[in-house]
Amino acid sequence: QVQLVESGGRLVQAGGSLRLSCAASGRTFSRYTMGWFRQAPGKEREFVAAISWSGITTYYADSVKGRFTISRDNAVNTVYLQMNNLKPEDTAVYYCAADRDPSLRVGVVTTSFEYEYWGQGTQVTVSS
Protein backbone atom coordinates (compact mmCIF):
# COMPACT_ATOMS: atom_id res chain seq x y z
CA GLN A 1 0.00 0.00 0.00
CA VAL A 2 2.79 2.40 0.88
CA GLN A 3 5.52 2.76 -1.71
CA LEU A 4 8.93 3.98 -0.61
CA VAL A 5 11.54 5.12 -3.11
CA GLU A 6 15.11 5.87 -2.05
CA SER A 7 17.44 8.09 -4.02
CA GLY A 8 20.79 9.81 -3.68
CA GLY A 9 23.15 6.86 -3.50
CA ARG A 10 26.39 7.03 -5.50
CA LEU A 11 30.12 6.44 -5.34
CA VAL A 12 32.01 8.85 -3.09
CA GLN A 13 35.50 9.05 -1.64
CA ALA A 14 36.18 8.37 2.02
CA GLY A 15 35.52 11.48 4.07
CA GLY A 16 32.86 12.71 1.71
CA SER A 17 29.17 13.30 2.29
CA LEU A 18 25.87 12.18 0.81
CA ARG A 19 22.23 12.85 1.51
CA LEU A 20 19.79 10.04 0.85
CA SER A 21 16.09 10.69 0.37
CA CYS A 22 13.10 8.40 0.78
CA ALA A 23 9.83 9.54 -0.77
CA ALA A 24 6.54 7.87 0.14
CA SER A 25 3.40 7.54 -1.96
CA GLY A 26 0.17 5.54 -2.03
CA ARG A 27 -0.63 6.11 1.62
CA THR A 28 0.37 8.72 4.13
CA PHE A 29 3.08 7.76 6.59
CA SER A 30 3.27 11.06 8.40
CA ARG A 31 2.66 9.30 11.71
CA TYR A 32 5.02 6.41 11.02
CA THR A 33 8.33 5.92 12.67
CA MET A 34 10.83 5.74 9.83
CA GLY A 35 14.06 3.84 9.71
CA TRP A 36 17.14 3.41 7.57
CA PHE A 37 18.86 0.06 7.20
CA ARG A 38 21.79 -1.07 5.12
CA GLN A 39 23.10 -4.34 3.75
CA ALA A 40 26.62 -4.98 2.56
CA PRO A 41 27.51 -7.93 0.29
CA GLY A 42 27.60 -11.17 2.25
CA LYS A 43 26.24 -9.58 5.40
CA GLU A 44 22.87 -9.35 7.08
CA ARG A 45 20.78 -6.22 6.89
CA GLU A 46 21.65 -3.91 9.78
CA PHE A 47 19.97 -0.99 11.45
CA VAL A 48 21.33 2.49 10.77
CA ALA A 49 18.93 5.11 12.15
CA ALA A 50 15.31 5.76 13.06
CA ILE A 51 13.10 8.79 13.63
CA SER A 52 9.70 9.12 15.29
CA TRP A 53 6.80 10.58 13.32
CA SER A 54 7.17 13.92 15.11
CA GLY A 55 10.84 14.11 14.23
CA ILE A 56 11.70 14.86 17.84
CA THR A 57 13.16 11.47 18.74
CA THR A 58 15.99 9.85 16.82
CA TYR A 59 18.15 6.80 17.40
CA TYR A 60 21.37 5.71 15.73
CA ALA A 61 23.54 2.66 15.46
CA ASP A 62 26.86 3.13 17.26
CA SER A 63 28.71 2.72 13.97
CA VAL A 64 27.16 5.89 12.50
CA LYS A 65 26.49 8.00 15.58
CA GLY A 66 27.99 11.46 15.20
CA ARG A 67 28.36 11.08 11.44
CA PHE A 68 24.83 10.43 10.16
CA THR A 69 21.69 12.48 10.75
CA ILE A 70 18.16 11.30 10.07
CA SER A 71 15.40 13.85 9.47
CA ARG A 72 11.95 14.04 7.92
CA ASP A 73 9.59 16.45 6.23
CA ASN A 74 6.09 15.11 6.74
CA ALA A 75 4.58 17.82 4.53
CA VAL A 76 6.15 16.11 1.52
CA ASN A 77 6.25 12.56 2.95
CA THR A 78 10.02 12.37 2.76
CA VAL A 79 12.69 11.12 5.15
CA TYR A 80 16.37 11.92 4.76
CA LEU A 81 19.68 10.47 5.84
CA GLN A 82 22.57 12.93 5.85
CA MET A 83 25.83 11.00 5.84
CA ASN A 84 29.07 12.80 6.65
CA ASN A 85 32.65 11.59 6.99
CA LEU A 86 31.86 8.45 5.06
CA LYS A 87 34.04 5.40 5.50
CA PRO A 88 34.61 2.40 3.21
CA GLU A 89 32.72 0.23 5.70
CA ASP A 90 29.63 2.35 5.02
CA THR A 91 29.43 0.78 1.56
CA ALA A 92 26.08 -0.97 1.28
CA VAL A 93 22.62 -0.85 -0.21
CA TYR A 94 20.60 1.52 1.94
CA TYR A 95 16.90 0.91 2.53
CA CYS A 96 14.25 3.06 4.14
CA ALA A 97 11.34 1.49 5.97
CA ALA A 98 8.11 2.50 7.68
CA ASP A 99 6.91 1.36 11.10
CA ARG A 100 3.23 2.08 11.77
CA ASP A 101 3.99 2.82 15.41
CA PRO A 102 4.37 6.63 15.58
CA SER A 103 6.55 6.39 18.67
CA LEU A 104 10.17 5.33 18.48
CA ARG A 105 10.72 2.24 20.61
CA VAL A 106 14.40 1.54 20.97
CA GLY A 107 13.79 -2.10 21.78
CA VAL A 108 12.22 -2.86 18.40
CA VAL A 109 13.18 -0.20 15.82
CA THR A 110 16.56 -1.84 15.30
CA THR A 111 14.95 -5.03 13.95
CA SER A 112 13.83 -5.42 10.35
CA PHE A 113 10.72 -7.33 11.42
CA GLU A 114 9.28 -4.20 13.05
CA TYR A 115 8.81 -2.44 9.72
CA GLU A 116 5.87 -3.03 7.41
CA TYR A 117 6.97 -1.16 4.28
CA TRP A 118 10.34 -1.10 2.54
CA GLY A 119 11.91 0.71 -0.36
CA GLN A 120 13.93 -0.91 -3.13
CA GLY A 121 17.25 0.39 -1.85
CA THR A 122 19.91 2.73 -3.15
CA GLN A 123 23.58 1.83 -3.54
CA VAL A 124 26.20 3.77 -1.59
CA THR A 125 29.83 3.02 -2.38
CA VAL A 126 32.68 4.64 -0.47
CA SER A 127 36.11 4.29 -2.02
CA SER A 128 39.46 4.48 -0.25
JSON list of C-alpha atoms in Angstrom, two decimals:
[
{"chain": "A", "resi": 1, "resn": "GLN", "atom": "CA", "xyz": [0.00, 0.00, 0.00]},
{"chain": "A", "resi": 2, "resn": "VAL", "atom": "CA", "xyz": [2.79, 2.40, 0.88]},
{"chain": "A", "resi": 3, "resn": "GLN", "atom": "CA", "xyz": [5.52, 2.76, -1.71]},
{"chain": "A", "resi": 4, "resn": "LEU", "atom": "CA", "xyz": [8.93, 3.98, -0.61]},
{"chain": "A", "resi": 5, "resn": "VAL", "atom": "CA", "xyz": [11.54, 5.12, -3.11]},
{"chain": "A", "resi": 6, "resn": "GLU", "atom": "CA", "xyz": [15.11, 5.87, -2.05]},
{"chain": "A", "resi": 7, "resn": "SER", "atom": "CA", "xyz": [17.44, 8.09, -4.02]},
{"chain": "A", "resi": 8, "resn": "GLY", "atom": "CA", "xyz": [20.79, 9.81, -3.68]},
{"chain": "A", "resi": 9, "resn": "GLY", "atom": "CA", "xyz": [23.15, 6.86, -3.50]},
{"chain": "A", "resi": 10, "resn": "ARG", "atom": "CA", "xyz": [26.39, 7.03, -5.50]},
{"chain": "A", "resi": 11, "resn": "LEU", "atom": "CA", "xyz": [30.12, 6.44, -5.34]},
{"chain": "A", "resi": 12, "resn": "VAL", "atom": "CA", "xyz": [32.01, 8.85, -3.09]},
{"chain": "A", "resi": 13, "resn": "GLN", "atom": "CA", "xyz": [35.50, 9.05, -1.64]},
{"chain": "A", "resi": 14, "resn": "ALA", "atom": "CA", "xyz": [36.18, 8.37, 2.02]},
{"chain": "A", "resi": 15, "resn": "GLY", "atom": "CA", "xyz": [35.52, 11.48, 4.07]},
{"chain": "A", "resi": 16, "resn": "GLY", "atom": "CA", "xyz": [32.86, 12.71, 1.71]},
{"chain": "A", "resi": 17, "resn": "SER", "atom": "CA", "xyz": [29.17, 13.30, 2.29]},
{"chain": "A", "resi": 18, "resn": "LEU", "atom": "CA", "xyz": [25.87, 12.18, 0.81]},
{"chain": "A", "resi": 19, "resn": "ARG", "atom": "CA", "xyz": [22.23, 12.85, 1.51]},
{"chain": "A", "resi": 20, "resn": "LEU", "atom": "CA", "xyz": [19.79, 10.04, 0.85]},
{"chain": "A", "resi": 21, "resn": "SER", "atom": "CA", "xyz": [16.09, 10.69, 0.37]},
{"chain": "A", "resi": 22, "resn": "CYS", "atom": "CA", "xyz": [13.10, 8.40, 0.78]},
{"chain": "A", "resi": 23, "resn": "ALA", "atom": "CA", "xyz": [9.83, 9.54, -0.77]},
{"chain": "A", "resi": 24, "resn": "ALA", "atom": "CA", "xyz": [6.54, 7.87, 0.14]},
{"chain": "A", "resi": 25, "resn": "SER", "atom": "CA", "xyz": [3.40, 7.54, -1.96]},
{"chain": "A", "resi": 26, "resn": "GLY", "atom": "CA", "xyz": [0.17, 5.54, -2.03]},
{"chain": "A", "resi": 27, "resn": "ARG", "atom": "CA", "xyz": [-0.63, 6.11, 1.62]},
{"chain": "A", "resi": 28, "resn": "THR", "atom": "CA", "xyz": [0.37, 8.72, 4.13]},
{"chain": "A", "resi": 29, "resn": "PHE", "atom": "CA", "xyz": [3.08, 7.76, 6.59]},
{"chain": "A", "resi": 30, "resn": "SER", "atom": "CA", "xyz": [3.27, 11.06, 8.40]},
{"chain": "A", "resi": 31, "resn": "ARG", "atom": "CA", "xyz": [2.66, 9.30, 11.71]},
{"chain": "A", "resi": 32, "resn": "TYR", "atom": "CA", "xyz": [5.02, 6.41, 11.02]},
{"chain": "A", "resi": 33, "resn": "THR", "atom": "CA", "xyz": [8.33, 5.92, 12.67]},
{"chain": "A", "resi": 34, "resn": "MET", "atom": "CA", "xyz": [10.83, 5.74, 9.83]},
{"chain": "A", "resi": 35, "resn": "GLY", "atom": "CA", "xyz": [14.06, 3.84, 9.71]},
{"chain": "A", "resi": 36, "resn": "TRP", "atom": "CA", "xyz": [17.14, 3.41, 7.57]},
{"chain": "A", "resi": 37, "resn": "PHE", "atom": "CA", "xyz": [18.86, 0.06, 7.20]},
{"chain": "A", "resi": 38, "resn": "ARG", "atom": "CA", "xyz": [21.79, -1.07, 5.12]},
{"chain": "A", "resi": 39, "resn": "GLN", "atom": "CA", "xyz": [23.10, -4.34, 3.75]},
{"chain": "A", "resi": 40, "resn": "ALA", "atom": "CA", "xyz": [26.62, -4.98, 2.56]},
{"chain": "A", "resi": 41, "resn": "PRO", "atom": "CA", "xyz": [27.51, -7.93, 0.29]},
{"chain": "A", "resi": 42, "resn": "GLY", "atom": "CA", "xyz": [27.60, -11.17, 2.25]},
{"chain": "A", "resi": 43, "resn": "LYS", "atom": "CA", "xyz": [26.24, -9.58, 5.40]},
{"chain": "A", "resi": 44, "resn": "GLU", "atom": "CA", "xyz": [22.87, -9.35, 7.08]},
{"chain": "A", "resi": 45, "resn": "ARG", "atom": "CA", "xyz": [20.78, -6.22, 6.89]},
{"chain": "A", "resi": 46, "resn": "GLU", "atom": "CA", "xyz": [21.65, -3.91, 9.78]},
{"chain": "A", "resi": 47, "resn": "PHE", "atom": "CA", "xyz": [19.97, -0.99, 11.45]},
{"chain": "A", "resi": 48, "resn": "VAL", "atom": "CA", "xyz": [21.33, 2.49, 10.77]},
{"chain": "A", "resi": 49, "resn": "ALA", "atom": "CA", "xyz": [18.93, 5.11, 12.15]},
{"chain": "A", "resi": 50, "resn": "ALA", "atom": "CA", "xyz": [15.31, 5.76, 13.06]},
{"chain": "A", "resi": 51, "resn": "ILE", "atom": "CA", "xyz": [13.10, 8.79, 13.63]},
{"chain": "A", "resi": 52, "resn": "SER", "atom": "CA", "xyz": [9.70, 9.12, 15.29]},
{"chain": "A", "resi": 53, "resn": "TRP", "atom": "CA", "xyz": [6.80, 10.58, 13.32]},
{"chain": "A", "resi": 54, "resn": "SER", "atom": "CA", "xyz": [7.17, 13.92, 15.11]},
{"chain": "A", "resi": 55, "resn": "GLY", "atom": "CA", "xyz": [10.84, 14.11, 14.23]},
{"chain": "A", "resi": 56, "resn": "ILE", "atom": "CA", "xyz": [11.70, 14.86, 17.84]},
{"chain": "A", "resi": 57, "resn": "THR", "atom": "CA", "xyz": [13.16, 11.47, 18.74]},
{"chain": "A", "resi": 58, "resn": "THR", "atom": "CA", "xyz": [15.99, 9.85, 16.82]},
{"chain": "A", "resi": 59, "resn": "TYR", "atom": "CA", "xyz": [18.15, 6.80, 17.40]},
{"chain": "A", "resi": 60, "resn": "TYR", "atom": "CA", "xyz": [21.37, 5.71, 15.73]},
{"chain": "A", "resi": 61, "resn": "ALA", "atom": "CA", "xyz": [23.54, 2.66, 15.46]},
{"chain": "A", "resi": 62, "resn": "ASP", "atom": "CA", "xyz": [26.86, 3.13, 17.26]},
{"chain": "A", "resi": 63, "resn": "SER", "atom": "CA", "xyz": [28.71, 2.72, 13.97]},
{"chain": "A", "resi": 64, "resn": "VAL", "atom": "CA", "xyz": [27.16, 5.89, 12.50]},
{"chain": "A", "resi": 65, "resn": "LYS", "atom": "CA", "xyz": [26.49, 8.00, 15.58]},
{"chain": "A", "resi": 66, "resn": "GLY", "atom": "CA", "xyz": [27.99, 11.46, 15.20]},
{"chain": "A", "resi": 67, "resn": "ARG", "atom": "CA", "xyz": [28.36, 11.08, 11.44]},
{"chain": "A", "resi": 68, "resn": "PHE", "atom": "CA", "xyz": [24.83, 10.43, 10.16]},
{"chain": "A", "resi": 69, "resn": "THR", "atom": "CA", "xyz": [21.69, 12.48, 10.75]},
{"chain": "A", "resi": 70, "resn": "ILE", "atom": "CA", "xyz": [18.16, 11.30, 10.07]},
{"chain": "A", "resi": 71, "resn": "SER", "atom": "CA", "xyz": [15.40, 13.85, 9.47]},
{"chain": "A", "resi": 72, "resn": "ARG", "atom": "CA", "xyz": [11.95, 14.04, 7.92]},
{"chain": "A", "resi": 73, "resn": "ASP", "atom": "CA", "xyz": [9.59, 16.45, 6.23]},
{"chain": "A", "resi": 74, "resn": "ASN", "atom": "CA", "xyz": [6.09, 15.11, 6.74]},
{"chain": "A", "resi": 75, "resn": "ALA", "atom": "CA", "xyz": [4.58, 17.82, 4.53]},
{"chain": "A", "resi": 76, "resn": "VAL", "atom": "CA", "xyz": [6.15, 16.11, 1.52]},
{"chain": "A", "resi": 77, "resn": "ASN", "atom": "CA", "xyz": [6.25, 12.56, 2.95]},
{"chain": "A", "resi": 78, "resn": "THR", "atom": "CA", "xyz": [10.02, 12.37, 2.76]},
{"chain": "A", "resi": 79, "resn": "VAL", "atom": "CA", "xyz": [12.69, 11.12, 5.15]},
{"chain": "A", "resi": 80, "resn": "TYR", "atom": "CA", "xyz": [16.37, 11.92, 4.76]},
{"chain": "A", "resi": 81, "resn": "LEU", "atom": "CA", "xyz": [19.68, 10.47, 5.84]},
{"chain": "A", "resi": 82, "resn": "GLN", "atom": "CA", "xyz": [22.57, 12.93, 5.85]},
{"chain": "A", "resi": 83, "resn": "MET", "atom": "CA", "xyz": [25.83, 11.00, 5.84]},
{"chain": "A", "resi": 84, "resn": "ASN", "atom": "CA", "xyz": [29.07, 12.80, 6.65]},
{"chain": "A", "resi": 85, "resn": "ASN", "atom": "CA", "xyz": [32.65, 11.59, 6.99]},
{"chain": "A", "resi": 86, "resn": "LEU", "atom": "CA", "xyz": [31.86, 8.45, 5.06]},
{"chain": "A", "resi": 87, "resn": "LYS", "atom": "CA", "xyz": [34.04, 5.40, 5.50]},
{"chain": "A", "resi": 88, "resn": "PRO", "atom": "CA", "xyz": [34.61, 2.40, 3.21]},
{"chain": "A", "resi": 89, "resn": "GLU", "atom": "CA", "xyz": [32.72, 0.23, 5.70]},
{"chain": "A", "resi": 90, "resn": "ASP", "atom": "CA", "xyz": [29.63, 2.35, 5.02]},
{"chain": "A", "resi": 91, "resn": "THR", "atom": "CA", "xyz": [29.43, 0.78, 1.56]},
{"chain": "A", "resi": 92, "resn": "ALA", "atom": "CA", "xyz": [26.08, -0.97, 1.28]},
{"chain": "A", "resi": 93, "resn": "VAL", "atom": "CA", "xyz": [22.62, -0.85, -0.21]},
{"chain": "A", "resi": 94, "resn": "TYR", "atom": "CA", "xyz": [20.60, 1.52, 1.94]},
{"chain": "A", "resi": 95, "resn": "TYR", "atom": "CA", "xyz": [16.90, 0.91, 2.53]},
{"chain": "A", "resi": 96, "resn": "CYS", "atom": "CA", "xyz": [14.25, 3.06, 4.14]},
{"chain": "A", "resi": 97, "resn": "ALA", "atom": "CA", "xyz": [11.34, 1.49, 5.97]},
{"chain": "A", "resi": 98, "resn": "ALA", "atom": "CA", "xyz": [8.11, 2.50, 7.68]},
{"chain": "A", "resi": 99, "resn": "ASP", "atom": "CA", "xyz": [6.91, 1.36, 11.10]},
{"chain": "A", "resi": 100, "resn": "ARG", "atom": "CA", "xyz": [3.23, 2.08, 11.77]},
{"chain": "A", "resi": 101, "resn": "ASP", "atom": "CA", "xyz": [3.99, 2.82, 15.41]},
{"chain": "A", "resi": 102, "resn": "PRO", "atom": "CA", "xyz": [4.37, 6.63, 15.58]},
{"chain": "A", "resi": 103, "resn": "SER", "atom": "CA", "xyz": [6.55, 6.39, 18.67]},
{"chain": "A", "resi": 104, "resn": "LEU", "atom": "CA", "xyz": [10.17, 5.33, 18.48]},
{"chain": "A", "resi": 105, "resn": "ARG", "atom": "CA", "xyz": [10.72, 2.24, 20.61]},
{"chain": "A", "resi": 106, "resn": "VAL", "atom": "CA", "xyz": [14.40, 1.54, 20.97]},
{"chain": "A", "resi": 107, "resn": "GLY", "atom": "CA", "xyz": [13.79, -2.10, 21.78]},
{"chain": "A", "resi": 108, "resn": "VAL", "atom": "CA", "xyz": [12.22, -2.86, 18.40]},
{"chain": "A", "resi": 109, "resn": "VAL", "atom": "CA", "xyz": [13.18, -0.20, 15.82]},
{"chain": "A", "resi": 110, "resn": "THR", "atom": "CA", "xyz": [16.56, -1.84, 15.30]},
{"chain": "A", "resi": 111, "resn": "THR", "atom": "CA", "xyz": [14.95, -5.03, 13.95]},
{"chain": "A", "resi": 112, "resn": "SER", "atom": "CA", "xyz": [13.83, -5.42, 10.35]},
{"chain": "A", "resi": 113, "resn": "PHE", "atom": "CA", "xyz": [10.72, -7.33, 11.42]},
{"chain": "A", "resi": 114, "resn": "GLU", "atom": "CA", "xyz": [9.28, -4.20, 13.05]},
{"chain": "A", "resi": 115, "resn": "TYR", "atom": "CA", "xyz": [8.81, -2.44, 9.72]},
{"chain": "A", "resi": 116, "resn": "GLU", "atom": "CA", "xyz": [5.87, -3.03, 7.41]},
{"chain": "A", "resi": 117, "resn": "TYR", "atom": "CA", "xyz": [6.97, -1.16, 4.28]},
{"chain": "A", "resi": 118, "resn": "TRP", "atom": "CA", "xyz": [10.34, -1.10, 2.54]},
{"chain": "A", "resi": 119, "resn": "GLY", "atom": "CA", "xyz": [11.91, 0.71, -0.36]},
{"chain": "A", "resi": 120, "resn": "GLN", "atom": "CA", "xyz": [13.93, -0.91, -3.13]},
{"chain": "A", "resi": 121, "resn": "GLY", "atom": "CA", "xyz": [17.25, 0.39, -1.85]},
{"chain": "A", "resi": 122, "resn": "THR", "atom": "CA", "xyz": [19.91, 2.73, -3.15]},
{"chain": "A", "resi": 123, "resn": "GLN", "atom": "CA", "xyz": [23.58, 1.83, -3.54]},
{"chain": "A", "resi": 124, "resn": "VAL", "atom": "CA", "xyz": [26.20, 3.77, -1.59]},
{"chain": "A", "resi": 125, "resn": "THR", "atom": "CA", "xyz": [29.83, 3.02, -2.38]},
{"chain": "A", "resi": 126, "resn": "VAL", "atom": "CA", "xyz": [32.68, 4.64, -0.47]},
{"chain": "A", "resi": 127, "resn": "SER", "atom": "CA", "xyz": [36.11, 4.29, -2.02]},
{"chain": "A", "resi": 128, "resn": "SER", "atom": "CA", "xyz": [39.46, 4.48, -0.25]}
]
